[in-house]
Amino acid sequence: MTIALTRAAAPVAAHRISDGFVARRPLRRLGVGKTLPFARLLGVVLLLAIWAGGVGSGVFDERKLSAPWTVVETGWELLLDGALLTNVAASLERAALGLGVGVVIGTVLALLAGLSRIGESLVDGPIQLKRAIPTLGLIPLMILWLGIGETFKIVLITLGVVVTMYIQTHASLTTIDKRFVELSEVQGVSRSTFVRQVVIPGSLPGFFLGLRLSVTGAWLALIVVESVNAVDGLGKMMTNAQNYGQADVILVGLAVYGVFGLASDAGIRLLERKVLSWRRTIAN
């Protein structure tokens, strides 16, 4: 058997400069770079420019895709006559109730499953089963149980939020470094102190991610449930506009959804940045 020996490459000698200091090679930055102000709006502006250019040049049929300026004009008219504010208020109330209840229930279930084997055995299975069943697929059963009133709409939004919050928060809890647990045991800290100083900070990244996804899911569910025997709300407004072929009104509703979605996501990001200011990531 032949053994080939290779000579290790000699370290590159650093260039010595005056006063005994050694010149160091400039650092190569490997991160994503500095955060640009309002950078997330650049893609939105580009999309609006393509939309306006397509309608103006005749590429898009304005009867099916109204021009941006037509949508703005229609939105202003709906705002002046009060129809838009009434529908927005009804949608916000439903979304806020479903989101608030869902966040609380999902977080509590994640803590029960993440901090106890018994809790995990009792909670995780049903949640994973619900995760495999589309929330909107439960509409016929929810109508049979709860009717077609407000309770049905809020419960359906809540179910989607619960699963999203549970999955993300539970994942963060179960991936906390075990060394922190062992260190807490060696230090002899109490259970409440361990939960307060180790578990909760460790689960916050997953909690905020779940919160962002839950807000989006709440808006998605809302637009569907409001098309089922609702008397007001953005979804109802868009359904009526579809029946009358009013593409501009539909786009007004979509624009409101988009604005609320971007605003809520930006608010959660800002809150996350402040609460998790101690965390250093590639995005910081």
Short mmCIF file of C-alpha atoms in Angstrom, two decimals:
data_model
loop_
_atom_site.label_atom_id
_atom_site.label_comp_id
_atom_site.label_asym_id
_atom_site.label_seq_id
_atom_site.Cartn_x
_atom_site.Cartn_y
_atom_site.Cartn_z
CA MET A 1 0.00 0.00 0.00
CA THR A 2 1.40 3.34 -1.01
CA ILE A 3 0.86 6.36 1.20
CA ALA A 4 1.09 9.68 -0.56
CA LEU A 5 2.35 12.47 1.64
CA THR A 6 1.55 16.03 0.72
CA ARG A 7 3.28 19.03 2.11
CA ALA A 8 0.95 21.40 3.86
CA ALA A 9 0.80 24.80 2.30
CA ALA A 10 2.82 27.29 4.26
CA PRO A 11 0.78 30.10 5.76
CA VAL A 12 0.96 33.30 3.84
CA ALA A 13 3.15 35.70 5.68
CA ALA A 14 1.37 38.85 6.65
CA HIS A 15 2.85 42.05 5.37
CA ARG A 16 4.41 43.90 8.26
CA ILE A 17 4.19 47.67 8.33
CA SER A 18 5.75 50.27 10.55
CA ASP A 19 5.45 50.35 14.37
CA GLY A 20 5.18 46.57 14.50
CA PHE A 21 1.57 46.41 13.22
CA VAL A 22 0.60 43.75 10.70
CA ALA A 23 -1.47 44.75 7.69
CA ARG A 24 -4.63 42.69 7.45
CA ARG A 25 -6.45 41.73 4.30
CA PRO A 26 -9.67 43.74 3.88
CA LEU A 27 -12.79 41.91 5.07
CA ARG A 28 -15.05 40.51 2.40
CA ARG A 29 -18.65 41.22 3.37
CA LEU A 30 -20.83 38.14 2.95
CA GLY A 31 -24.10 39.42 4.37
CA VAL A 32 -27.11 40.70 2.48
CA GLY A 33 -26.07 44.33 2.85
CA LYS A 34 -27.64 47.30 4.54
CA THR A 35 -31.39 47.66 4.76
CA LEU A 36 -32.78 50.14 2.25
CA PRO A 37 -35.55 52.46 3.44
CA PHE A 38 -38.96 51.49 2.04
CA ALA A 39 -37.26 48.74 0.02
CA ARG A 40 -40.28 46.44 0.30
CA LEU A 41 -42.38 48.94 -1.63
CA LEU A 42 -40.15 48.80 -4.72
CA GLY A 43 -41.77 45.59 -5.96
CA VAL A 44 -45.23 47.07 -5.40
CA VAL A 45 -44.34 50.20 -7.36
CA LEU A 46 -42.97 48.07 -10.20
CA LEU A 47 -46.16 46.01 -10.27
CA LEU A 48 -48.29 49.17 -10.41
CA ALA A 49 -46.16 50.53 -13.25
CA ILE A 50 -46.63 47.32 -15.27
CA TRP A 51 -50.36 47.42 -14.57
CA ALA A 52 -50.72 51.06 -15.66
CA GLY A 53 -48.55 50.55 -18.72
CA GLY A 54 -50.46 47.45 -19.77
CA VAL A 55 -53.85 49.15 -19.52
CA GLY A 56 -52.62 52.35 -21.15
CA SER A 57 -51.12 50.49 -24.11
CA GLY A 58 -54.18 48.29 -24.57
CA VAL A 59 -52.45 45.04 -23.64
CA PHE A 60 -54.94 44.55 -20.77
CA ASP A 61 -58.67 44.77 -21.43
CA GLU A 62 -59.93 47.60 -19.21
CA ARG A 63 -63.35 45.95 -18.97
CA LYS A 64 -61.74 43.03 -17.13
CA LEU A 65 -58.83 44.85 -15.49
CA SER A 66 -59.63 48.46 -14.72
CA ALA A 67 -56.86 51.03 -14.83
CA PRO A 68 -55.24 52.11 -11.56
CA TRP A 69 -56.64 55.62 -11.88
CA THR A 70 -60.15 54.19 -12.39
CA VAL A 71 -59.76 52.07 -9.25
CA VAL A 72 -58.65 55.13 -7.27
CA GLU A 73 -61.62 57.13 -8.53
CA THR A 74 -64.06 54.33 -7.67
CA GLY A 75 -62.52 53.89 -4.24
CA TRP A 76 -62.88 57.60 -3.55
CA GLU A 77 -66.56 57.51 -4.55
CA LEU A 78 -67.19 54.49 -2.30
CA LEU A 79 -65.41 56.30 0.52
CA LEU A 80 -67.50 59.43 0.14
CA ASP A 81 -70.84 57.62 0.18
CA GLY A 82 -69.81 55.59 3.24
CA ALA A 83 -70.11 52.15 1.65
CA LEU A 84 -66.39 51.43 1.83
CA LEU A 85 -66.01 52.45 5.48
CA THR A 86 -69.02 50.35 6.51
CA ASN A 87 -67.69 47.25 4.78
CA VAL A 88 -64.14 47.78 6.03
CA ALA A 89 -65.35 48.18 9.63
CA ALA A 90 -67.36 44.94 9.43
CA SER A 91 -64.41 43.02 7.97
CA LEU A 92 -61.96 44.39 10.51
CA GLU A 93 -64.22 43.38 13.38
CA ARG A 94 -64.53 39.79 12.13
CA ALA A 95 -60.82 39.48 11.39
CA ALA A 96 -59.78 40.97 14.74
CA LEU A 97 -62.05 38.67 16.75
CA GLY A 98 -60.99 35.54 14.90
CA LEU A 99 -57.32 36.50 14.99
CA GLY A 100 -57.30 37.44 18.68
CA VAL A 101 -59.02 34.27 19.88
CA GLY A 102 -56.95 32.10 17.55
CA VAL A 103 -53.63 33.58 18.67
CA VAL A 104 -54.41 33.01 22.34
CA ILE A 105 -55.64 29.43 21.87
CA GLY A 106 -52.83 28.47 19.50
CA THR A 107 -50.12 29.87 21.77
CA VAL A 108 -51.54 28.18 24.89
CA LEU A 109 -51.78 24.83 23.11
CA ALA A 110 -48.19 25.21 21.86
CA LEU A 111 -46.97 25.86 25.41
CA LEU A 112 -48.86 22.84 26.73
CA ALA A 113 -47.46 20.57 24.03
CA GLY A 114 -43.96 22.03 24.16
CA LEU A 115 -43.48 21.88 27.93
CA SER A 116 -45.08 18.52 28.72
CA ARG A 117 -44.94 15.08 27.14
CA ILE A 118 -48.49 14.44 28.28
CA GLY A 119 -49.61 17.74 26.76
CA GLU A 120 -47.87 16.90 23.50
CA SER A 121 -49.55 13.49 23.40
CA LEU A 122 -52.98 15.03 23.89
CA VAL A 123 -52.63 18.17 21.77
CA ASP A 124 -50.23 17.54 18.90
CA GLY A 125 -52.20 14.72 17.23
CA PRO A 126 -55.50 16.61 16.88
CA ILE A 127 -53.70 19.76 15.70
CA GLN A 128 -51.78 17.84 13.05
CA LEU A 129 -55.04 16.18 11.96
CA LYS A 130 -56.70 19.59 11.65
CA ARG A 131 -53.65 20.84 9.75
CA ALA A 132 -54.22 18.13 7.13
CA ILE A 133 -57.85 19.22 6.67
CA PRO A 134 -58.27 22.50 4.72
CA THR A 135 -59.99 25.06 6.89
CA LEU A 136 -62.24 26.19 4.06
CA GLY A 137 -63.26 22.57 3.58
CA LEU A 138 -65.00 22.78 6.95
CA ILE A 139 -67.48 25.39 5.69
CA PRO A 140 -70.35 22.93 5.05
CA LEU A 141 -69.94 21.33 8.49
CA MET A 142 -69.62 24.70 10.26
CA ILE A 143 -72.80 25.92 8.55
CA LEU A 144 -74.59 22.75 9.67
CA TRP A 145 -73.43 23.23 13.27
CA LEU A 146 -73.45 27.00 13.67
CA GLY A 147 -75.68 28.32 10.93
CA ILE A 148 -74.68 31.13 8.60
CA GLY A 149 -74.43 33.96 11.12
CA GLU A 150 -71.44 35.79 12.54
CA THR A 151 -70.39 32.92 14.83
CA PHE A 152 -69.70 30.66 11.87
CA LYS A 153 -67.47 33.25 10.24
CA ILE A 154 -65.42 34.01 13.36
CA VAL A 155 -65.00 30.33 14.29
CA LEU A 156 -63.71 29.47 10.83
CA ILE A 157 -61.13 32.26 10.96
CA THR A 158 -60.12 31.19 14.46
CA LEU A 159 -59.54 27.56 13.43
CA GLY A 160 -57.07 28.58 10.73
CA VAL A 161 -55.21 30.92 13.07
CA VAL A 162 -54.97 28.32 15.86
CA VAL A 163 -53.18 25.82 13.63
CA THR A 164 -50.74 28.38 12.25
CA MET A 165 -49.84 29.78 15.67
CA TYR A 166 -49.47 26.31 17.17
CA ILE A 167 -47.19 24.95 14.43
CA GLN A 168 -44.76 27.87 14.46
CA THR A 169 -44.64 28.40 18.23
CA HIS A 170 -44.38 24.69 19.01
CA ALA A 171 -41.56 24.31 16.49
CA SER A 172 -39.59 27.08 18.24
CA LEU A 173 -40.21 25.54 21.65
CA THR A 174 -39.03 22.08 20.66
CA THR A 175 -35.87 23.39 18.98
CA ILE A 176 -34.52 25.32 21.99
CA ASP A 177 -30.92 24.26 22.57
CA LYS A 178 -30.87 21.50 25.18
CA ARG A 179 -27.76 23.02 26.74
CA PHE A 180 -29.91 25.86 28.06
CA VAL A 181 -32.17 23.31 29.74
CA GLU A 182 -29.19 21.51 31.29
CA LEU A 183 -27.67 24.80 32.44
CA SER A 184 -30.97 25.78 34.09
CA GLU A 185 -31.08 22.42 35.86
CA VAL A 186 -27.50 22.81 37.09
CA GLN A 187 -28.27 26.32 38.33
CA GLY A 188 -31.33 24.97 40.14
CA VAL A 189 -33.74 27.56 38.77
CA SER A 190 -37.45 27.12 39.39
CA ARG A 191 -39.89 26.00 36.73
CA SER A 192 -41.47 29.43 36.47
CA THR A 193 -38.06 31.11 36.08
CA PHE A 194 -37.07 28.58 33.43
CA VAL A 195 -40.24 29.28 31.47
CA ARG A 196 -39.90 33.05 31.84
CA GLN A 197 -36.19 33.39 31.04
CA VAL A 198 -35.53 30.48 28.66
CA VAL A 199 -38.72 29.13 27.13
CA ILE A 200 -40.52 32.36 26.31
CA PRO A 201 -37.50 34.18 24.77
CA GLY A 202 -36.62 31.03 22.82
CA SER A 203 -40.10 30.69 21.38
CA LEU A 204 -40.59 34.34 20.42
CA PRO A 205 -39.12 34.05 16.88
CA GLY A 206 -41.59 31.29 16.04
CA PHE A 207 -44.40 33.19 17.74
CA PHE A 208 -43.85 36.29 15.61
CA LEU A 209 -43.56 34.23 12.43
CA GLY A 210 -46.81 32.49 13.32
CA LEU A 211 -48.42 35.86 14.01
CA ARG A 212 -47.44 37.19 10.60
CA LEU A 213 -48.75 34.09 8.84
CA SER A 214 -51.91 34.14 10.96
CA VAL A 215 -52.75 37.70 9.93
CA THR A 216 -52.46 36.70 6.29
CA GLY A 217 -54.52 33.57 6.88
CA ALA A 218 -57.22 35.55 8.66
CA TRP A 219 -57.63 37.86 5.66
CA LEU A 220 -57.72 34.89 3.26
CA ALA A 221 -60.43 33.14 5.28
CA LEU A 222 -62.36 36.38 5.70
CA ILE A 223 -62.84 36.98 1.99
CA VAL A 224 -64.36 33.49 1.65
CA VAL A 225 -66.65 33.48 4.69
CA GLU A 226 -68.01 36.92 3.84
CA SER A 227 -69.33 35.52 0.58
CA VAL A 228 -71.64 33.18 2.56
CA ASN A 229 -74.84 35.05 3.42
CA ALA A 230 -73.06 38.17 4.70
CA VAL A 231 -74.86 41.49 4.59
CA ASP A 232 -71.69 43.58 4.76
CA GLY A 233 -67.92 43.30 4.57
CA LEU A 234 -65.34 43.55 1.80
CA GLY A 235 -65.98 40.00 0.64
CA LYS A 236 -69.70 40.70 0.25
CA MET A 237 -68.94 43.94 -1.60
CA MET A 238 -66.68 42.08 -4.03
CA THR A 239 -69.24 39.29 -4.54
CA ASN A 240 -71.92 41.83 -5.44
CA ALA A 241 -69.50 43.57 -7.81
CA GLN A 242 -68.79 40.25 -9.52
CA ASN A 243 -72.50 39.74 -10.16
CA TYR A 244 -72.69 43.14 -11.87
CA GLY A 245 -69.37 42.90 -13.71
CA GLN A 246 -67.79 45.79 -11.76
CA ALA A 247 -64.09 45.02 -12.05
CA ASP A 248 -63.13 48.37 -10.55
CA VAL A 249 -65.06 47.67 -7.31
CA ILE A 250 -63.46 44.23 -7.04
CA LEU A 251 -60.03 45.79 -7.43
CA VAL A 252 -60.88 48.37 -4.76
CA GLY A 253 -61.61 45.52 -2.36
CA LEU A 254 -58.39 43.74 -3.29
CA ALA A 255 -56.43 46.96 -2.85
CA VAL A 256 -57.86 47.42 0.66
CA TYR A 257 -56.92 43.84 1.52
CA GLY A 258 -53.42 44.47 0.21
CA VAL A 259 -52.99 47.71 2.15
CA PHE A 260 -54.17 46.15 5.39
CA GLY A 261 -52.00 43.11 4.78
CA LEU A 262 -48.85 45.15 4.16
CA ALA A 263 -49.57 47.50 7.07
CA SER A 264 -50.19 44.67 9.55
CA ASP A 265 -47.12 42.76 8.41
CA ALA A 266 -44.96 45.88 8.70
CA GLY A 267 -46.32 46.55 12.19
CA ILE A 268 -45.55 43.01 13.34
CA ARG A 269 -42.06 43.23 11.84
CA LEU A 270 -41.42 46.47 13.71
CA LEU A 271 -42.66 44.98 16.97
CA GLU A 272 -40.55 41.87 16.41
CA ARG A 273 -37.46 43.97 15.77
CA LYS A 274 -37.93 45.83 19.03
CA VAL A 275 -38.78 42.80 21.17
CA LEU A 276 -35.96 40.70 19.69
CA SER A 277 -33.37 43.47 19.56
CA TRP A 278 -30.95 41.14 21.37
CA ARG A 279 -30.93 38.70 18.45
CA ARG A 280 -28.29 39.12 15.76
CA THR A 281 -29.23 37.64 12.37
CA ILE A 282 -28.19 38.05 8.76
CA ALA A 283 -31.09 40.45 8.24
CA ASN A 284 -29.96 42.85 11.01
#
